[in-house]
Short mmCIF file of C-alpha atoms and ligand atoms in Angstrom, two decimals:
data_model
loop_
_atom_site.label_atom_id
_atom_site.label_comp_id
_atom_site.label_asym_id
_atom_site.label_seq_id
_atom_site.Cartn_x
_atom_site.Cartn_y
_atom_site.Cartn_z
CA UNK A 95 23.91 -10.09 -28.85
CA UNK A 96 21.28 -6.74 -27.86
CA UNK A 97 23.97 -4.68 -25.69
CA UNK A 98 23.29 -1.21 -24.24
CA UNK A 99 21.91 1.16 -25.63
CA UNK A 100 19.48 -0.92 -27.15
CA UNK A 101 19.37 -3.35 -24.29
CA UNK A 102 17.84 -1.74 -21.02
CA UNK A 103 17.18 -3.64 -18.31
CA UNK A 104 15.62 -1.12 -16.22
CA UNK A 105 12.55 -0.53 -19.00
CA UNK A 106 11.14 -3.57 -16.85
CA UNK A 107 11.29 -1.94 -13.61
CA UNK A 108 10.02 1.82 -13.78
CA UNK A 109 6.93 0.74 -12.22
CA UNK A 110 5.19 -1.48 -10.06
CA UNK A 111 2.87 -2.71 -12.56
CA UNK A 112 6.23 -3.55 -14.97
CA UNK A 113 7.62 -5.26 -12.23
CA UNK A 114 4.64 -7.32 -11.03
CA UNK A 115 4.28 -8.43 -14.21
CA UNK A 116 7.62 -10.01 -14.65
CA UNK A 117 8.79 -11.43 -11.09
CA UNK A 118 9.49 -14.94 -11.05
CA UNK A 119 8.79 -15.90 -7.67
CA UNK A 120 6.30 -14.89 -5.27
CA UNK A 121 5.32 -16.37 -1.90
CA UNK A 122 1.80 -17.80 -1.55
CA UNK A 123 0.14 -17.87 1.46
CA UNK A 124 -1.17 -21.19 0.03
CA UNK A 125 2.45 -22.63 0.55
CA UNK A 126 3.16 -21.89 4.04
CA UNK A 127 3.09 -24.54 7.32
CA UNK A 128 2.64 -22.71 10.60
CA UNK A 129 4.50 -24.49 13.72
CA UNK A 130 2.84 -24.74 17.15
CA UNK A 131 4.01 -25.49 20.87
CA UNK A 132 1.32 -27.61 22.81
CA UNK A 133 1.52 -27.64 26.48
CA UNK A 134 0.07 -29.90 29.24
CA UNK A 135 -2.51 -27.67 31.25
CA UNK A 136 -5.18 -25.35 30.78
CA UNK A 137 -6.12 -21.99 29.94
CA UNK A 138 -2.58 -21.18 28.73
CA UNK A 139 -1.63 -19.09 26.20
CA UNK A 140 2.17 -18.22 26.64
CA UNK A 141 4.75 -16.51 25.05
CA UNK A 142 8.16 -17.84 24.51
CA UNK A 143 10.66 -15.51 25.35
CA UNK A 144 13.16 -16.19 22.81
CA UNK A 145 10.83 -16.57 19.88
CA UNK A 146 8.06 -12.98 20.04
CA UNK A 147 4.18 -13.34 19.29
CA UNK A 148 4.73 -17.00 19.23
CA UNK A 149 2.96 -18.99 22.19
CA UNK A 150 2.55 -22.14 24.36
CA UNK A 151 -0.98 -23.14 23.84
CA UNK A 152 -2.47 -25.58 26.44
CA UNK A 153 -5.17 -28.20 24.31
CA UNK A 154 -8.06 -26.02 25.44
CA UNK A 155 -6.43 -23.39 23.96
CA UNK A 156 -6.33 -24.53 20.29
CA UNK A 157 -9.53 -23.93 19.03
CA UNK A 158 -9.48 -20.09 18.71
CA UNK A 159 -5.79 -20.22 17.44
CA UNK A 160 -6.79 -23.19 14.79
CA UNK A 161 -9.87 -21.63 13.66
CA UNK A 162 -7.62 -17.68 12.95
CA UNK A 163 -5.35 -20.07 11.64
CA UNK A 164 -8.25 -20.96 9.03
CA UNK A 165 -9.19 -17.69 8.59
CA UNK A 166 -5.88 -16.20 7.29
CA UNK A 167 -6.37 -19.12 4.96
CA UNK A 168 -3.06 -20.79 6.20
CA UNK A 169 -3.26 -24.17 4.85
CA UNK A 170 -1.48 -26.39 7.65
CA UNK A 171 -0.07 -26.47 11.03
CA UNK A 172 2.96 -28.76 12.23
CA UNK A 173 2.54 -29.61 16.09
CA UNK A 174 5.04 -30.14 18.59
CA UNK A 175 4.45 -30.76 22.11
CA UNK A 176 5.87 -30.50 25.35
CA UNK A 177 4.79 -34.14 27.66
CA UNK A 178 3.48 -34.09 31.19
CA UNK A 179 7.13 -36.71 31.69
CA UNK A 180 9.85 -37.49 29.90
CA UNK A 181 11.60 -40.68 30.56
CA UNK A 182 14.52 -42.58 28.86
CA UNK A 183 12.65 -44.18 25.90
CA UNK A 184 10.29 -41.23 25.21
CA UNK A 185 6.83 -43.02 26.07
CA UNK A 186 4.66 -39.88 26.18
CA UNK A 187 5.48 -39.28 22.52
CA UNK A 188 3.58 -42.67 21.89
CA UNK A 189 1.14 -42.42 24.54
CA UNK A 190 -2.60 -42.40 22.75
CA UNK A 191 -3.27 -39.39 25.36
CA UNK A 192 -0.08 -37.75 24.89
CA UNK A 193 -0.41 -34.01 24.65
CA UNK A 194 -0.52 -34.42 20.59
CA UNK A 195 -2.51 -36.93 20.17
CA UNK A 196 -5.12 -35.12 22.50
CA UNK A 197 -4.08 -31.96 20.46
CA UNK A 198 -4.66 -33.28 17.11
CA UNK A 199 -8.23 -34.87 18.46
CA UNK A 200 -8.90 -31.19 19.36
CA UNK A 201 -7.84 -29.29 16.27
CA UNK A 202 -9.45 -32.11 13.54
CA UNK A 203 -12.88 -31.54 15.79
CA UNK A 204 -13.14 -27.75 15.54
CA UNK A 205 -11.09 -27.20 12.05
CA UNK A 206 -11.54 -30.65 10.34
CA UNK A 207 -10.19 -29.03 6.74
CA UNK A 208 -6.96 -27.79 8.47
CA UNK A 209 -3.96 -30.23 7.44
CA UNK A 210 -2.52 -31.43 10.72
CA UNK A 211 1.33 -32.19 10.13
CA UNK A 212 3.12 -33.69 12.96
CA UNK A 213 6.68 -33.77 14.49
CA UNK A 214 7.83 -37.80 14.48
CA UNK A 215 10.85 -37.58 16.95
CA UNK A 216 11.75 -38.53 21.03
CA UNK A 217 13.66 -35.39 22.17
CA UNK A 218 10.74 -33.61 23.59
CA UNK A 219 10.09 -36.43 25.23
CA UNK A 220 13.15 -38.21 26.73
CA UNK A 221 14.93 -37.33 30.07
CA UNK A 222 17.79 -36.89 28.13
CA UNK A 223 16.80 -35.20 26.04
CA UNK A 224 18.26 -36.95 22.64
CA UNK A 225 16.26 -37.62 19.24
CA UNK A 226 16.65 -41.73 20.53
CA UNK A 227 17.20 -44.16 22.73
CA UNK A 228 20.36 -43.80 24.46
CA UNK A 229 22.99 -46.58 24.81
CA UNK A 230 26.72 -46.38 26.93
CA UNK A 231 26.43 -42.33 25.99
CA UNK A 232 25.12 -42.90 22.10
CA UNK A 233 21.80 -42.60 20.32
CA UNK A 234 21.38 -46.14 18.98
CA UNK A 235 20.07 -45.84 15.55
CA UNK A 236 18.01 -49.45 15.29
CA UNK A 237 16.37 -49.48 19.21
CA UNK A 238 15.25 -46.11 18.35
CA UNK A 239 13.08 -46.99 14.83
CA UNK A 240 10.53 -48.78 16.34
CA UNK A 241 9.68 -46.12 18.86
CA UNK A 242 9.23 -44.03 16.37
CA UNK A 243 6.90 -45.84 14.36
CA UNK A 244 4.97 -45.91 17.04
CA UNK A 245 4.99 -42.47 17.46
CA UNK A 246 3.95 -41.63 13.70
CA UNK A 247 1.00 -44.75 14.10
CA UNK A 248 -0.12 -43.01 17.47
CA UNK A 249 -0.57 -39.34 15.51
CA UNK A 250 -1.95 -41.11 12.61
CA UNK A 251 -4.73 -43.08 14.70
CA UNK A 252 -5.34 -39.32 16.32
CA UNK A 253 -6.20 -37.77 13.05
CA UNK A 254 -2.73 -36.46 11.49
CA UNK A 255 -2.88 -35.79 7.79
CA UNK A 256 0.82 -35.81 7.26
CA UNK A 257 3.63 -37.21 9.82
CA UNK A 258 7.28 -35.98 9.70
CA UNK A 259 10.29 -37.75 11.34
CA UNK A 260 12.85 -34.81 12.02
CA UNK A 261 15.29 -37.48 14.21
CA UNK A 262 17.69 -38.22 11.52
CA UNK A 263 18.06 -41.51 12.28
CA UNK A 264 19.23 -44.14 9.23
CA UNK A 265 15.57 -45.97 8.14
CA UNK A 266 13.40 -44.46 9.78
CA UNK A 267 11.15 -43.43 6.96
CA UNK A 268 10.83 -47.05 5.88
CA UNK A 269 10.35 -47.97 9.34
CA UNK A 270 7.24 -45.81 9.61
CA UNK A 271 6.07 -46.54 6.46
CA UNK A 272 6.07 -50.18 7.12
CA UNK A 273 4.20 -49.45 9.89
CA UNK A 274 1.50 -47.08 8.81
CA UNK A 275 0.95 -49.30 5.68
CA UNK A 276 0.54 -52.23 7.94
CA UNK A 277 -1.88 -50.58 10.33
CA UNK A 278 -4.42 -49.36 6.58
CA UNK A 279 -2.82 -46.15 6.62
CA UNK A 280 -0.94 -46.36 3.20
CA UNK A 281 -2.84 -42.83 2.00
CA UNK A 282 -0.86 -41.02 4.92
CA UNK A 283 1.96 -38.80 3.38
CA UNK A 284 5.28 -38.81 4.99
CA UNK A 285 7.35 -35.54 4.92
CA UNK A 286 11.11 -36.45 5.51
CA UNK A 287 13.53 -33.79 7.09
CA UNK A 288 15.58 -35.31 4.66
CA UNK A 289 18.81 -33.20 5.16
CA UNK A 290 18.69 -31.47 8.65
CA UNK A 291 21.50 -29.90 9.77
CA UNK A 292 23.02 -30.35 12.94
CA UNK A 293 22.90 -26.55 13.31
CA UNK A 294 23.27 -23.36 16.12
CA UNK A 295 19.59 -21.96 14.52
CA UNK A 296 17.80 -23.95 16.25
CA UNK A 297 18.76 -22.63 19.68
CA UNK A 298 15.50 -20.71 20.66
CA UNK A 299 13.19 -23.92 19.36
CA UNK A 300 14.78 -25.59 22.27
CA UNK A 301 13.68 -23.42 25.13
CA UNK A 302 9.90 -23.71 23.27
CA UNK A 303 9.94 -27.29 23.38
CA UNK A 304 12.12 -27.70 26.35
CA UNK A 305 14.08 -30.33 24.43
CA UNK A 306 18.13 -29.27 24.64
CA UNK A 307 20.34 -32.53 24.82
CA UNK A 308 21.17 -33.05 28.68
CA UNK A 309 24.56 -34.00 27.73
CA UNK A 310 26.62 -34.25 24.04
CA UNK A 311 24.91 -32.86 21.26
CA UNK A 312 23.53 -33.61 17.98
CA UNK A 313 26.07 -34.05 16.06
CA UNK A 314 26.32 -37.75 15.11
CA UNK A 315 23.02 -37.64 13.77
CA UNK A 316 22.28 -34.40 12.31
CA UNK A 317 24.26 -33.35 9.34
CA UNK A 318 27.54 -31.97 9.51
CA UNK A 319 27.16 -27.85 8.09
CA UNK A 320 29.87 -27.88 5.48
CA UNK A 321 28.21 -30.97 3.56
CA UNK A 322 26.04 -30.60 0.22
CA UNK A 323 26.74 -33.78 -1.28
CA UNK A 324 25.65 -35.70 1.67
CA UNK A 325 22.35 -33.73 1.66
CA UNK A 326 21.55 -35.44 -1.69
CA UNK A 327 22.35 -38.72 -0.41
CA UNK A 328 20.23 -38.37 2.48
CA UNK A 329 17.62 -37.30 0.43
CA UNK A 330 18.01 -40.11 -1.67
CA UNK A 331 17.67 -42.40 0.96
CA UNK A 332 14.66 -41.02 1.93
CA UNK A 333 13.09 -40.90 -0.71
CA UNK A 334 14.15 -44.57 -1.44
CA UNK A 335 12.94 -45.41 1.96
CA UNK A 336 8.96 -44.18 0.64
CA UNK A 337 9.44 -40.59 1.75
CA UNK A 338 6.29 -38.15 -0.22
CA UNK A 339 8.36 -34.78 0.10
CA UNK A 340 10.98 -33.75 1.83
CA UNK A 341 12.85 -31.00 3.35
CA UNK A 342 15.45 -29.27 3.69
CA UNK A 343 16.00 -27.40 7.36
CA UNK A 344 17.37 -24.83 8.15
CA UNK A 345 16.29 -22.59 5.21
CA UNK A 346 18.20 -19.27 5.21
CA UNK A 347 21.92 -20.53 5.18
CA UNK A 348 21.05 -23.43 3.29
CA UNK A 349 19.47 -21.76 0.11
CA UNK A 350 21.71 -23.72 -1.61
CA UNK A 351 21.40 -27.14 -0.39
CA UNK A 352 17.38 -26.76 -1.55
CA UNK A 353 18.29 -25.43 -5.09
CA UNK A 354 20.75 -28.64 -5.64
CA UNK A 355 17.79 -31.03 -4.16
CA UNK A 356 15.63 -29.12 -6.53
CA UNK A 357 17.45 -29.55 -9.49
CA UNK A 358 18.10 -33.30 -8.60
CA UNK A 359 15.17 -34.56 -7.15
CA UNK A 360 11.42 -34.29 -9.17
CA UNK A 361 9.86 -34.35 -5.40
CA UNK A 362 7.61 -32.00 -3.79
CA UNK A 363 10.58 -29.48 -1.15
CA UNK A 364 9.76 -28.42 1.45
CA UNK A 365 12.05 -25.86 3.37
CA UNK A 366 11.96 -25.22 7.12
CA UNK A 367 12.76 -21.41 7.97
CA UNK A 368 13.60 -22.52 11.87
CA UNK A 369 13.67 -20.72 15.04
CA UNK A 370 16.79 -18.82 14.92
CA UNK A 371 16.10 -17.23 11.44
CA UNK A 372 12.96 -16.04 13.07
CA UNK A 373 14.64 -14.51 16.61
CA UNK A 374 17.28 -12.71 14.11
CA UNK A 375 14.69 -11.12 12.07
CA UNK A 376 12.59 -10.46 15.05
CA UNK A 377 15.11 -8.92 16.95
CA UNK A 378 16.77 -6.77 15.03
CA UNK A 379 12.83 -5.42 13.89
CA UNK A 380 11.80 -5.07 17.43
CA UNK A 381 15.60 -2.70 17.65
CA UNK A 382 13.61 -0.77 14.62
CA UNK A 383 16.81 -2.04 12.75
CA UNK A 384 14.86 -3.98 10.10
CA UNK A 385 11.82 -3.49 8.00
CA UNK A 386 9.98 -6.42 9.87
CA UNK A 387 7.43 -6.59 6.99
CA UNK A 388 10.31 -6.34 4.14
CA UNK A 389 12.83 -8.34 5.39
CA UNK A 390 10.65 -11.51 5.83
CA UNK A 391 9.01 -11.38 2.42
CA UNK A 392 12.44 -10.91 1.03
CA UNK A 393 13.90 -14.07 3.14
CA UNK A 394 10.37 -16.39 1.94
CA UNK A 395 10.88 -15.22 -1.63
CA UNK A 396 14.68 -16.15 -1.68
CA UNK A 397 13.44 -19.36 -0.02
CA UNK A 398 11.06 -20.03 -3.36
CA UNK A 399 13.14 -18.93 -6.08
CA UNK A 400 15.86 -21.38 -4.41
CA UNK A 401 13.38 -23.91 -4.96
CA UNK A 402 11.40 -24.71 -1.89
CA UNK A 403 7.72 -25.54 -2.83
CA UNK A 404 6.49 -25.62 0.74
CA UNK A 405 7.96 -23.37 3.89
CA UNK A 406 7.47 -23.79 7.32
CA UNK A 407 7.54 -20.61 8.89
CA UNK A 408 6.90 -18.71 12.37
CA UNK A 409 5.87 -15.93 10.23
CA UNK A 410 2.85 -17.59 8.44
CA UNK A 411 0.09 -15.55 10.74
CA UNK A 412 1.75 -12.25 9.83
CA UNK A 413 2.88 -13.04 5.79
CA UNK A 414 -0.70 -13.84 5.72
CA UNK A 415 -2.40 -10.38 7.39
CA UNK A 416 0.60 -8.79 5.15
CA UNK A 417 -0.52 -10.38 2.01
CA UNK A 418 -4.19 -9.89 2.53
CA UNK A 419 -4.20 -6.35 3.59
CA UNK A 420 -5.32 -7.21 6.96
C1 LIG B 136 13.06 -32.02 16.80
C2 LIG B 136 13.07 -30.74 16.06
C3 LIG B 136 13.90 -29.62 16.21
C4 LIG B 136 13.42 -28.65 15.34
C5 LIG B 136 12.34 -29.21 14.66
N1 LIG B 136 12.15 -30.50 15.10
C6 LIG B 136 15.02 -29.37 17.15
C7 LIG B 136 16.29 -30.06 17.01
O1 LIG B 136 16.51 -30.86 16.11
O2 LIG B 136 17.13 -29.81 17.88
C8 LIG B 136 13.94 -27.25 15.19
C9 LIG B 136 12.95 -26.25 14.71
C10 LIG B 136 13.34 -24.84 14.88
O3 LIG B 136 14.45 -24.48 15.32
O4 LIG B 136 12.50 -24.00 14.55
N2 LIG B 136 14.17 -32.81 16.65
#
């Protein structure tokens, strides 16, 4: 065994050309997903308090963003929308002129190339609120799978490349994958939030997408924080179930949830750096506590060399002017 003096680790480091050319991990603009709120309306762009330089964008709207989306070279959007009604069973988020399915329409006319990933879940749509249908005070796993199907059929018929079921219910990818395989649509990818956490990051999402339980929370679906084990079940089941990737959400405090799925798993990871990471970072940059710039391509790196092949991020618009000089 080489031991100091002969050994010197920090040969490798004394410059930046030394060190570029032995990092392991790098983020890739090429690997990033970049959320967006859609809103019922027109002529509105927004922001959301809780979550700075990101926006409401009413349908009209999405050109321009899609097409600087493009431009940064981003290679895929996920949508989420906020109805015109909610009602107990969700029907706007199956509705063939529900705000995504008009929003997908839109996007796949004016940036056809763009990969158009969708949300597949009820609770921006209910009245109450919850991922399902709601029975004596409890989401009830099997009336909810069907609805949901129909949701991922509905985005699929508007032009979605990729749907993603982020409800947690039990079956739900084989559900929708019984249904978009009946309907000709067996080339359609599903991307399974295979273990989401039931968890306090995702606070400021809920003011964007106006979806916070009414009453209860979401804690008999979504995954209980202190369980790793159970991740790789879930994702097991998924994956059993027909799932094409899957994810792991949140990202930051769950670095090592995606390394174990990584090592277990030979499936395509994707890792979903959610609302609350962003607000911290944000935050504490906008306080000039932070490097803004530093701090996020320090957080997306740790997310890759954990494992993730894919992240979802509110930062993708700035990583990408970042990376490209812009
Ligand atoms: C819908 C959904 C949520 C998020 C993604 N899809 C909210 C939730 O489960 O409460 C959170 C995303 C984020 O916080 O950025 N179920």
């Amino acid at each position: 065994m080489v031991a100091f003096p002969q050994l010197r680790s920090r040969r490798l480091r004394r410059t930046e050309a030394l060190r570029a050319l032995f990092r392991e991990n790098q983020v890739d603009i090429g690997d990033l997903v970049y959320p967006l709120f859609v809103v019922e309306g027109s002529g509105i762009k927004q922001e959301i308090p809780s979550m700075p330089n990101i926006f409401h964008f009413s349908v009209d709207q999405l050109p321009r963003e899609v097409e600087e989306i493009a431009r940064l070279t981003i290679p895929a959007i996920i949508l989420f929308g906020i109805p015109e009604y909610k009602d107990e069973v969700g029907s706007s988020a199956y509705h063939p002129e529900g705000i995504i399915q008009r929003a997908i329409r839109t996007i796949k006319q004016s940036v056809p190339e763009l990969l158009v990933v969708t949300d597949v879940c009820l609770c921006e749509y209910t009245s109450h609120g919850h991922c399902g249908v709601v029975v004596d005070d409890y989401v009830d796993n099997d009336q909810t799978l069907p609805l949901l199907a129909k949701t991922a059929l509905s985005h699929v018929e508007a032009g979605a490349d990729i749907v993603a079921p982020s409800d947690m219910m039990d079956g739900r990818v084989k559900a929708i994958r019984e249904m978009l395989d009946k309907e000709g649509f067996q080339h359609i990818p599903i991307l399974s939030y295979a273990a989401k956490y039931a968890s306090a990051f995702y606070g400021p999402f809920r003011e964007a997408a106006e979806s916070a339980p009414q009453f209860g929370d979401r804690r008999s679906y979504q995954m209980d924080p202190p369980n790793i084990r159970e991740a790789l079940k879930e994702v097991e089941q998924d994956i059993a179930e027909g799932a094409d990737i899957i994810m792991v959400k949140p990202a930051l405090a769950y670095l090592d949830v995606i390394r174990q799925v990584r090592n277990t798993f030979n499936y395509p990871l994707a890792a979903y750096s959610v609302s609350g990471e962003f607000a911290m970072v944000k935050a504490a940059a906008q306080q000039g506590w932070l490097d803004e710039k530093q701090t996020v391509l320090e957080i997306l790196t740790a997310i890759k060399r954990a494992g993730a092949d894919i992240i979802i991020t509110y930062y993708a618009k700035e990583v990408a002017q970042w990376l490209q000089g812009a």
